[in-house]
Short mmCIF file of C-alpha atoms and ligand atoms in Angstrom, two decimals:
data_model
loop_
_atom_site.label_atom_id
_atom_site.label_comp_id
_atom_site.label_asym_id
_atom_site.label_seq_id
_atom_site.Cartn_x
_atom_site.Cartn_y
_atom_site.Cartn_z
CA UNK A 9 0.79 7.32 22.64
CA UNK A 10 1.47 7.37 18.79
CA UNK A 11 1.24 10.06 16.36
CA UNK A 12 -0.29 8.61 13.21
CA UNK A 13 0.03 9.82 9.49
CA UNK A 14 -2.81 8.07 7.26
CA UNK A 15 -1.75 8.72 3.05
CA UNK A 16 -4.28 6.97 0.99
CA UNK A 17 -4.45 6.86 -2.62
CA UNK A 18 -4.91 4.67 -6.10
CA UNK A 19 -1.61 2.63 -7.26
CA UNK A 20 1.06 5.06 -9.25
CA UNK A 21 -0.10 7.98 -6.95
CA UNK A 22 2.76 8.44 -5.48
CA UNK A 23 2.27 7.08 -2.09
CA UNK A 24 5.42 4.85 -1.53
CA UNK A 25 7.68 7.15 -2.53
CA UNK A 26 6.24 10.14 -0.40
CA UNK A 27 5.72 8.30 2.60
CA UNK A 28 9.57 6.63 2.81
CA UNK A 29 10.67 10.15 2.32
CA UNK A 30 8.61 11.74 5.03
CA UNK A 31 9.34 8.87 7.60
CA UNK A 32 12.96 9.24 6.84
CA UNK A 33 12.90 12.98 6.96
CA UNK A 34 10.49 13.28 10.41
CA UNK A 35 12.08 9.86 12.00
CA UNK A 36 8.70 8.13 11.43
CA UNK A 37 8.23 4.06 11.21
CA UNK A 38 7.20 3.83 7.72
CA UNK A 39 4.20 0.89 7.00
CA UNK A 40 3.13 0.24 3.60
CA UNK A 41 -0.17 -1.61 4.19
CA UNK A 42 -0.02 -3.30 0.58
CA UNK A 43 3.01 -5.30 0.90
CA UNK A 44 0.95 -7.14 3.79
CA UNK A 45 -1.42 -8.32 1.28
CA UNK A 46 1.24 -8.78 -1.31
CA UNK A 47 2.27 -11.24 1.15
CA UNK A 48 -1.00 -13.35 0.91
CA UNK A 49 -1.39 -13.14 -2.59
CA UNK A 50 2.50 -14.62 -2.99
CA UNK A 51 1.84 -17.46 -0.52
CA UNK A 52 -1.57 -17.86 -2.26
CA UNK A 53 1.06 -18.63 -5.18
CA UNK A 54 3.40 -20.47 -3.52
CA UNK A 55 0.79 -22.65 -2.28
CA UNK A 56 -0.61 -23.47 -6.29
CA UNK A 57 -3.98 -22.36 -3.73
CA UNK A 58 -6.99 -21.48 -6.40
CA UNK A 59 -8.38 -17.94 -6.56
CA UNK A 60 -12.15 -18.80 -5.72
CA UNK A 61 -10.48 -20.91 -3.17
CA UNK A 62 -12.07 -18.40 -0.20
CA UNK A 63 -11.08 -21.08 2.28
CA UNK A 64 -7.78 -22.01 1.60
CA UNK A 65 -6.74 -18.19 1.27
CA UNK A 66 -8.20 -17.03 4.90
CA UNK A 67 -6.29 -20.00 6.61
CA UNK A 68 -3.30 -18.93 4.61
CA UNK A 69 -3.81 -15.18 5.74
CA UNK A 70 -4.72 -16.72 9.21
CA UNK A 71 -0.95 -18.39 9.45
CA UNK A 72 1.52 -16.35 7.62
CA UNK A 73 3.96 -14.44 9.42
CA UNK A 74 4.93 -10.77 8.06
CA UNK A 75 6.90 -8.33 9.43
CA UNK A 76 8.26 -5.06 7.91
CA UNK A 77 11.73 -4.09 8.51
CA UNK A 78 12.07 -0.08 7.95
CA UNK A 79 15.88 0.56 6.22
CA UNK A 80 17.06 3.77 5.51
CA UNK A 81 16.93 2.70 1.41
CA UNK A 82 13.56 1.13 1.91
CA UNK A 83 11.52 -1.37 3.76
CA UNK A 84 12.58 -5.30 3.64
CA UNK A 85 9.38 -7.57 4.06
CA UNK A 86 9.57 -11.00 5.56
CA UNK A 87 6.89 -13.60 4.97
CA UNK A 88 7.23 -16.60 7.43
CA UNK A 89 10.93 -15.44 7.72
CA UNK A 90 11.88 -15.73 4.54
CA UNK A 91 13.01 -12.12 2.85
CA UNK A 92 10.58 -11.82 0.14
CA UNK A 93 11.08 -8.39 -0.83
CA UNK A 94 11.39 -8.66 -4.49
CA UNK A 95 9.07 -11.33 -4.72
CA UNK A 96 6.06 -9.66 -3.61
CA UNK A 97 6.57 -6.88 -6.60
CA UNK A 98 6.21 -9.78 -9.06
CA UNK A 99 3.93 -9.33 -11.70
CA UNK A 100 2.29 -13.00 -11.14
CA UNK A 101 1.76 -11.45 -7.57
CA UNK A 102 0.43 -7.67 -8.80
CA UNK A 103 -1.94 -9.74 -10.79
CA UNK A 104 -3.90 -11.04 -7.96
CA UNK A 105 -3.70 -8.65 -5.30
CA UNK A 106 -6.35 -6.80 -5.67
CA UNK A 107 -8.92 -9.97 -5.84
CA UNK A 108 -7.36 -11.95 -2.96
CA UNK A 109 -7.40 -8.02 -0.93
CA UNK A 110 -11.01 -7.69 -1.31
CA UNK A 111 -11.94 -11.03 0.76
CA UNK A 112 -13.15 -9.85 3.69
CA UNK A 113 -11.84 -11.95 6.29
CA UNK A 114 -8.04 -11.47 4.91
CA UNK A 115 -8.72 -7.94 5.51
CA UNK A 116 -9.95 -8.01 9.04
CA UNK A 117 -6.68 -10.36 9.69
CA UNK A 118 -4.35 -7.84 7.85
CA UNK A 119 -5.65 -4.76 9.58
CA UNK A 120 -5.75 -5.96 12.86
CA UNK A 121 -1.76 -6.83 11.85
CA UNK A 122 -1.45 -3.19 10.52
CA UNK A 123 -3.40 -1.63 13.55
CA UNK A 124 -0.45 -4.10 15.69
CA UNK A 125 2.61 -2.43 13.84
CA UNK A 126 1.67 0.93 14.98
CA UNK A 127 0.74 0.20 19.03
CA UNK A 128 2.77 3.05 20.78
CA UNK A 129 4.76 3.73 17.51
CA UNK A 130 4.87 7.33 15.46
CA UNK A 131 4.00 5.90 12.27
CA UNK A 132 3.06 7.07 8.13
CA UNK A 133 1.15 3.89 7.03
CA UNK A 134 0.48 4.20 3.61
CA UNK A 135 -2.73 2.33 1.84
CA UNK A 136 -6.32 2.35 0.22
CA UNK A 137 -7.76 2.56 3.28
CA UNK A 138 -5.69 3.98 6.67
CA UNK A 139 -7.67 6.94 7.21
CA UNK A 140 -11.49 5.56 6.00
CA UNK A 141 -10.97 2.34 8.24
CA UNK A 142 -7.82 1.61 9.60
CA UNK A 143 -7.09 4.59 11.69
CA UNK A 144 -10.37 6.95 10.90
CA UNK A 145 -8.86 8.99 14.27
CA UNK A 146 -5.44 9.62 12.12
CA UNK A 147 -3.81 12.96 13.73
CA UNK A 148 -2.93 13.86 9.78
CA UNK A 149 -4.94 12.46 6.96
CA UNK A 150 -4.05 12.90 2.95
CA UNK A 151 -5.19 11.45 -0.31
CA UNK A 152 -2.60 11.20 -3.04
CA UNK A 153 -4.21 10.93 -6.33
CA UNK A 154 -2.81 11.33 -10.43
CA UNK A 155 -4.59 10.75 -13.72
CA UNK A 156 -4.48 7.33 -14.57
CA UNK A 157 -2.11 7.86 -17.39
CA UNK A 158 0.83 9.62 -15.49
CA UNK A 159 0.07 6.53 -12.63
CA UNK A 160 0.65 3.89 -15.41
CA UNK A 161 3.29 6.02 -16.74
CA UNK A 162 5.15 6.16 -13.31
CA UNK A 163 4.60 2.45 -12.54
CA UNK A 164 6.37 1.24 -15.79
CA UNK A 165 9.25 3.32 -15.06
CA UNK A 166 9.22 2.45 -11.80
CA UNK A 167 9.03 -1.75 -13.16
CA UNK A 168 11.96 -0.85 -16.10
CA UNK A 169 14.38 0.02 -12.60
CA UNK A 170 13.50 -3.21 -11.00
CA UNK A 171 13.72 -5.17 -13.85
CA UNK A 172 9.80 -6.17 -13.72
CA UNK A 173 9.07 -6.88 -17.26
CA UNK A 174 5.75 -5.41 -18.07
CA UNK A 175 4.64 -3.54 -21.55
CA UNK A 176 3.11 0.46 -20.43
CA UNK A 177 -0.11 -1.31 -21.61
CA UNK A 178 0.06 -4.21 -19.25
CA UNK A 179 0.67 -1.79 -16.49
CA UNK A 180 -2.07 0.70 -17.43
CA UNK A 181 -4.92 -2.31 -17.83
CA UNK A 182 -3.22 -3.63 -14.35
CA UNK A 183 -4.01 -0.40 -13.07
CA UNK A 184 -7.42 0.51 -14.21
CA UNK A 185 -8.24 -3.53 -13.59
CA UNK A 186 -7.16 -2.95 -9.93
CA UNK A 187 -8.82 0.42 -9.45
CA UNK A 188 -12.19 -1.19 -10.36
CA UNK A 189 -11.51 -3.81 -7.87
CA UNK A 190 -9.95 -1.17 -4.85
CA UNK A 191 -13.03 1.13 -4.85
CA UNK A 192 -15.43 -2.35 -5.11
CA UNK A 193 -14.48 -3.73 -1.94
CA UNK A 194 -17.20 -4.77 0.87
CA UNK A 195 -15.14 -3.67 3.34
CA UNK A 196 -12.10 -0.88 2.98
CA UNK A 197 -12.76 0.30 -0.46
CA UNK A 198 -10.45 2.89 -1.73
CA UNK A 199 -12.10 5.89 -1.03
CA UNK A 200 -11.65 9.72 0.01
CA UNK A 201 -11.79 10.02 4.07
CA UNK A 202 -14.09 13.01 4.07
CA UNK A 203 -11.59 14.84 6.73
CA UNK A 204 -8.56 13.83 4.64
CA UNK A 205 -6.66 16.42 2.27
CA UNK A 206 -6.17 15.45 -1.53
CA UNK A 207 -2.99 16.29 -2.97
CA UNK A 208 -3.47 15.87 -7.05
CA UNK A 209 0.06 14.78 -7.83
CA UNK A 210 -0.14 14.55 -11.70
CA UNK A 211 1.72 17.91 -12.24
CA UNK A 212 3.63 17.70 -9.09
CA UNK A 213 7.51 16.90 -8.56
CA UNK A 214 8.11 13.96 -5.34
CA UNK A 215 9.81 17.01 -3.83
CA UNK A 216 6.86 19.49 -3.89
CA UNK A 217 4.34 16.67 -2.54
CA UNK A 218 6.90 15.85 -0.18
CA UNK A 219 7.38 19.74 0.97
CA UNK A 220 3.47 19.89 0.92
CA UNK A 221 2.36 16.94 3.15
CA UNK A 222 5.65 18.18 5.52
CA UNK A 223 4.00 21.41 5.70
CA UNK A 224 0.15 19.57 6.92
CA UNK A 225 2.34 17.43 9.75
CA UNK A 226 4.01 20.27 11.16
CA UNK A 227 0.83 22.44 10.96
CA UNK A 228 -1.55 19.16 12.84
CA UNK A 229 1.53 19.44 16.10
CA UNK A 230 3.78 18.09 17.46
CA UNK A 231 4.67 14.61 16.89
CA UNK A 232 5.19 13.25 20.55
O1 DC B 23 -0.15 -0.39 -2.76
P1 DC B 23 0.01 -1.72 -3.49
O2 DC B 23 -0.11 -1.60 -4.98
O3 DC B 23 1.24 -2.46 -3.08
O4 DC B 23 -1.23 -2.60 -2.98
C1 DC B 23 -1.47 -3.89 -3.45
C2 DC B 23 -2.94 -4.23 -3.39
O5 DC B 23 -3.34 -4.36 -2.03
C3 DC B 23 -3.87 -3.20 -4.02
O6 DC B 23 -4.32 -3.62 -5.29
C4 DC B 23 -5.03 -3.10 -3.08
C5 DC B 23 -4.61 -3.79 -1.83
N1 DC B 23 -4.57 -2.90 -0.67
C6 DC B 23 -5.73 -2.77 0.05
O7 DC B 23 -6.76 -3.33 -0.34
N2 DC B 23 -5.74 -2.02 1.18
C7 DC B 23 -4.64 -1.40 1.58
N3 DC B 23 -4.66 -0.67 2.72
C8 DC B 23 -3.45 -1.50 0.84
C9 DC B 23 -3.45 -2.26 -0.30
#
């Protein structure tokens, strides 16, 4: 048995950051769905494979290995064994995401994957589309989602600290570019779970969205 949190939500709405503080705060295996297909996009890369290359990508997807390592000051992702933690925040990487996410075989492979990391496991898995697709029978559901201009604003910040040079404008067109693309998809499109609670976190501290999806857990049960 598992007790599964589903958070769902544009990029820059604050889902990382919520869900590593829940899961550290409840004991909960934190999965952030998007550094799987940060994973294919950066082999995609490392390969010099072509984006309209549909082939090429879906073997690539087919063969990599990823696994997510949950640390108490954040997750450390491994791509055929290699720690590639940093690499998959690159901006080369952020660039093509979103395209090389909407293919729909890659996303059949990476969900079966995500669907894997949680067997028998309490879990928060964080994405565009946990509680639509991945887990529609979540036991707690939530939709994180900012104006576009306090998501850019919290992305740039959040590149300045990691040393990912980007301009606020680069980020913001990123952002909007990627959004297009996330709600687009065949398959797993970034959209509202009708059953799923939406937090708007534009005017809201990390600590009061963290206090408020707290709250939704404990009232949904006990986690077993
Ligand atoms: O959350 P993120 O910015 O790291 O996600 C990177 C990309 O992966 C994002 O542009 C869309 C895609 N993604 C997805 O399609 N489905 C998910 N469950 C998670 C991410």
């Amino acid at each position: 048995m598992s007790f599964i949190v589903g958070i769902d939500g544009p990029a820059g709405s604050g889902k990382g950051t919520i869900a590593k503080r829940i899961a550290n705060e409840l004991g909960l295996i934190n999965i952030d769905t998007g550094s799987t297909y940060r994973c294919v996009a950066l082999e995609v890369l490392n390969q010099k494979v072509l984006l309209n290359d549909k082939k090429k990508i879906i073997n690539i997807a087919k063969n990599i290995q990823i696994d997510i390592q949950n640390k108490q000051d954040g997750d450390i992702v491994f791509l055929n064994g290699k720690d590639v933690t940093k690499d998959i925040r690159l901006k080369e990487v952020t660039k093509i995401v979103s395209p090389v996410s909407s293919i729909k075989e890659v996303r059949l492979i990476m969900v079966e994957l995500q669907r894997k990391f949680a067997q028998g496991k309490n879990i928060i898995m964080e994405g565009r589309d946990i509680c639509t697709y991945v887990f529609p029978n979540a036991d707690v559901k939530i939709y994180l989602d900012a104006t576009l201009e306090q998501r850019a604003k919290r992305r740039y910040k959040e590149n300045q600290e990691k040393n990912i040079k980007m301009t606020y404008k680069e980020v913001l067109e990123n952002i909007k570019k990627r959004d297009e693309n996330d709600k687009n998809k065949e398959i797993g499109s970034l959209k509202m779970a009708k059953d799923s609670i939406l937090i708007d976190t534009t005017n809201l501290t990390i600590d009061e969205v963290v206090k408020k999806v707290i709250e939704i857990i404990k009232q949904a049960g006990e986690i077993k």
